[in-house]
Tab-separated table of C-alpha atoms in Angstrom:
chain	number	residue	atom	x	y	z
A	1	MET	CA	181.116	165.036	14.757
A	2	ASN	CA	184.919	164.575	14.952
A	3	TRP	CA	186.722	162.123	17.293
A	4	PHE	CA	187.812	164.721	19.828
A	5	GLY	CA	184.247	165.833	20.278
A	6	THR	CA	183.013	162.230	21.075
A	7	PHE	CA	186.141	161.875	23.542
A	8	GLU	CA	184.987	164.978	25.475
A	9	LYS	CA	181.487	163.670	25.820
A	10	THR	CA	182.684	160.392	26.958
A	11	VAL	CA	185.028	161.879	29.561
A	12	GLN	CA	182.034	164.143	30.704
A	13	LEU	CA	179.718	161.035	31.019
A	14	ILE	CA	182.305	159.158	33.101
A	15	ARG	CA	182.626	162.388	35.118
A	16	ASP	CA	178.972	162.433	35.763
A	17	TYR	CA	178.295	158.626	36.644
A	18	TYR	CA	181.646	157.497	37.929
A	19	TRP	CA	179.954	156.847	41.367
A	20	ILE	CA	177.902	154.040	39.596
A	21	ALA	CA	180.931	151.970	39.041
A	22	LEU	CA	181.829	152.248	42.710
A	23	ILE	CA	178.833	150.578	43.898
A	24	PRO	CA	179.686	147.079	42.816
A	25	ILE	CA	183.252	147.336	44.264
A	26	VAL	CA	181.873	148.585	47.543
A	27	LEU	CA	179.440	145.610	47.474
A	28	TRP	CA	182.171	143.206	46.757
A	29	ALA	CA	184.270	144.397	49.414
A	30	LEU	CA	181.623	144.297	51.992
A	31	LEU	CA	180.569	140.738	51.072
A	32	GLU	CA	184.054	139.745	50.968
A	33	SER	CA	184.729	141.003	54.520
A	34	ILE	CA	181.316	139.297	55.751
A	35	ASN	CA	182.590	135.983	54.224
A	36	LYS	CA	185.984	136.269	55.709
A	37	GLU	CA	184.551	136.581	59.058
A	38	LYS	CA	181.829	133.844	58.589
A	39	ASP	CA	184.878	131.562	57.465
A	40	ILE	CA	186.811	132.260	60.612
A	41	GLU	CA	183.931	131.728	62.949
A	42	GLN	CA	182.881	128.475	61.202
A	43	ASN	CA	186.558	127.000	60.645
A	44	PHE	CA	188.011	128.532	64.052
A	45	ALA	CA	191.686	127.935	64.834
A	46	GLU	CA	194.295	129.988	66.845
A	47	SER	CA	197.998	130.646	66.687
A	48	TYR	CA	200.164	133.350	67.628
A	49	GLY	CA	201.521	135.995	65.321
A	50	GLU	CA	204.540	138.484	65.577
A	51	ILE	CA	204.203	142.209	64.074
A	52	TYR	CA	207.073	142.520	61.944
A	53	ASN	CA	206.248	145.966	60.243
A	54	SER	CA	204.012	149.013	60.628
A	55	THR	CA	203.079	152.151	58.709
A	56	SER	CA	200.886	155.057	59.684
A	57	VAL	CA	197.484	155.303	58.481
A	58	TYR	CA	196.951	158.485	56.326
A	59	LYS	CA	195.339	161.349	58.618
A	60	LYS	CA	195.133	159.093	61.612
A	61	ALA	CA	197.941	160.217	63.863
A	62	SER	CA	197.468	157.341	66.443
A	63	LYS	CA	196.576	154.530	64.166
A	64	ASN	CA	199.177	152.352	62.326
A	65	ASN	CA	198.678	149.517	59.721
A	66	TYR	CA	200.459	146.552	61.280
A	67	ARG	CA	201.738	143.547	59.416
A	68	TYR	CA	202.046	140.152	61.079
A	69	LYS	CA	203.142	136.719	60.485
A	70	PHE	CA	202.146	133.408	61.968
A	71	LYS	CA	202.712	129.847	61.119
A	72	TYR	CA	200.081	127.119	60.689
A	73	ASN	CA	200.838	123.578	59.578
A	74	GLY	CA	204.390	124.565	58.885
A	75	VAL	CA	203.367	127.360	56.349
A	76	GLU	CA	203.768	130.888	57.046
A	77	TYR	CA	200.792	133.361	56.744
A	78	PHE	CA	200.501	137.143	56.631
A	79	GLY	CA	197.876	139.559	57.832
A	80	SER	CA	197.586	143.427	58.081
A	81	PRO	CA	195.309	144.860	60.779
A	82	ILE	CA	194.853	148.428	61.760
A	83	GLY	CA	195.587	149.239	65.515
A	84	SER	CA	196.599	152.152	67.819
A	85	TRP	CA	200.154	152.712	68.905
A	86	LEU	CA	198.585	154.308	72.017
A	87	ASP	CA	197.725	150.519	72.953
A	88	GLY	CA	201.275	149.742	73.207
A	89	ILE	CA	201.353	147.808	69.788
A	90	SER	CA	204.570	147.673	68.185
A	91	VAL	CA	206.930	145.719	65.981
A	92	GLY	CA	208.313	142.464	67.537
A	93	LYS	CA	205.160	142.091	69.764
A	94	ILE	CA	203.199	138.769	69.725
A	95	TYR	CA	199.467	138.396	69.952
A	96	LYS	CA	197.014	135.622	69.359
A	97	VAL	CA	195.849	135.179	65.747
A	98	GLU	CA	192.266	133.775	64.975
A	99	PHE	CA	192.022	132.341	61.476
A	100	SER	CA	190.158	129.869	59.415
A	101	SER	CA	191.639	126.282	59.254
A	102	LYS	CA	190.483	125.872	55.841
A	103	ASP	CA	191.718	129.024	54.479
A	104	PRO	CA	194.532	130.539	56.880
A	105	GLN	CA	194.717	133.538	54.815
A	106	HIS	CA	191.388	134.657	56.476
A	107	SER	CA	192.817	135.934	59.635
A	108	ARG	CA	192.754	138.500	62.340
A	109	MET	CA	194.920	139.643	65.041
A	110	ASN	CA	193.587	139.915	68.632
A	111	PHE	CA	195.493	142.874	70.515
A	112	GLU	CA	193.841	142.213	73.903
A	113	ILE	CA	196.651	140.279	75.382
A	114	GLU	CA	200.374	140.547	74.578
A	115	TYR	CA	202.525	137.383	74.753
A	116	SER	CA	206.232	136.818	75.303
A	117	LYS	CA	208.498	133.790	74.048
A	118	LYS	CA	210.165	131.873	77.093
A	119	ILE	CA	212.814	129.461	76.815
A	120	ILE	CA	212.465	126.637	79.189
A	121	GLN	CA	214.178	123.328	79.674
A	122	ASN	CA	211.694	120.289	78.844
A	123	LYS	CA	211.666	116.757	80.759
A	124	GLU	CA	214.292	115.489	78.260
A	125	GLY	CA	216.777	118.222	79.053
A	126	LYS	CA	216.235	119.911	75.892
A	127	LEU	CA	215.611	123.798	75.582
A	128	ASP	CA	211.958	124.577	74.288
A	129	THR	CA	210.281	127.817	73.595
A	130	VAL	CA	206.719	128.497	75.051
A	131	ILE	CA	204.406	131.384	74.464
A	132	ILE	CA	202.918	132.760	77.664
A	133	PRO	CA	201.175	136.126	78.613
A	134	THR	CA	203.633	138.896	79.236
A	135	SER	CA	201.946	139.728	82.267
A	136	GLU	CA	202.806	136.368	83.730
A	137	LEU	CA	206.464	136.712	82.683
A	138	GLN	CA	208.671	136.742	85.699
A	139	LEU	CA	211.901	138.429	85.886
A	140	GLU	CA	214.715	135.634	86.408
A	141	LEU	CA	217.845	136.845	88.142
A	142	PRO	CA	221.341	135.383	88.213
A	143	THR	CA	221.704	133.058	91.268
A	144	ASP	CA	224.456	135.302	92.735
A	145	LEU	CA	222.326	138.403	92.379
A	146	ASN	CA	219.317	136.391	93.678
A	147	ASN	CA	221.360	135.359	96.795
A	148	ARG	CA	222.327	138.993	97.362
A	149	PHE	CA	218.742	140.130	97.447
A	150	GLN	CA	217.899	137.364	99.807
A	151	LYS	CA	220.657	138.335	102.163
A	152	LEU	CA	219.385	142.028	101.989
A	153	LYS	CA	215.921	140.828	102.802
A	154	LYS	CA	217.026	138.961	106.023
A	155	LEU	CA	218.829	142.036	107.220
A	156	ASN	CA	215.709	144.194	107.156
């Protein structure tokens, strides 16, 4: 038997039984996912993450693969969940990130409540940034415009 005949038989064998090689890979991915979730539950911590990029999911028109970043103990970490742009998720938005305090690379973004940054003046008179739910964000008008609105209210 020549070398080429042996090669053909090997290729045919691989074609017939390639699915057997996929079983350990699928099992490993499943166990890794379960361990990640268990780690987050046991060492639960929260932060806020900002979406900085998104790409569409192949053959899923409304789904996007979002990339987010968050900080924990001064170190920046990254994650990549799948969500729907139909839910209003887009680049630049802020959501809570749940992660493991032992291994912050194990994280997941919670898309339930959108948050916004608000700049306030603290007790010492310095500017500070706080993160609040976007639904609680109030529109702050300049003083002269606010006074004009108050005059209009009084006239009506």
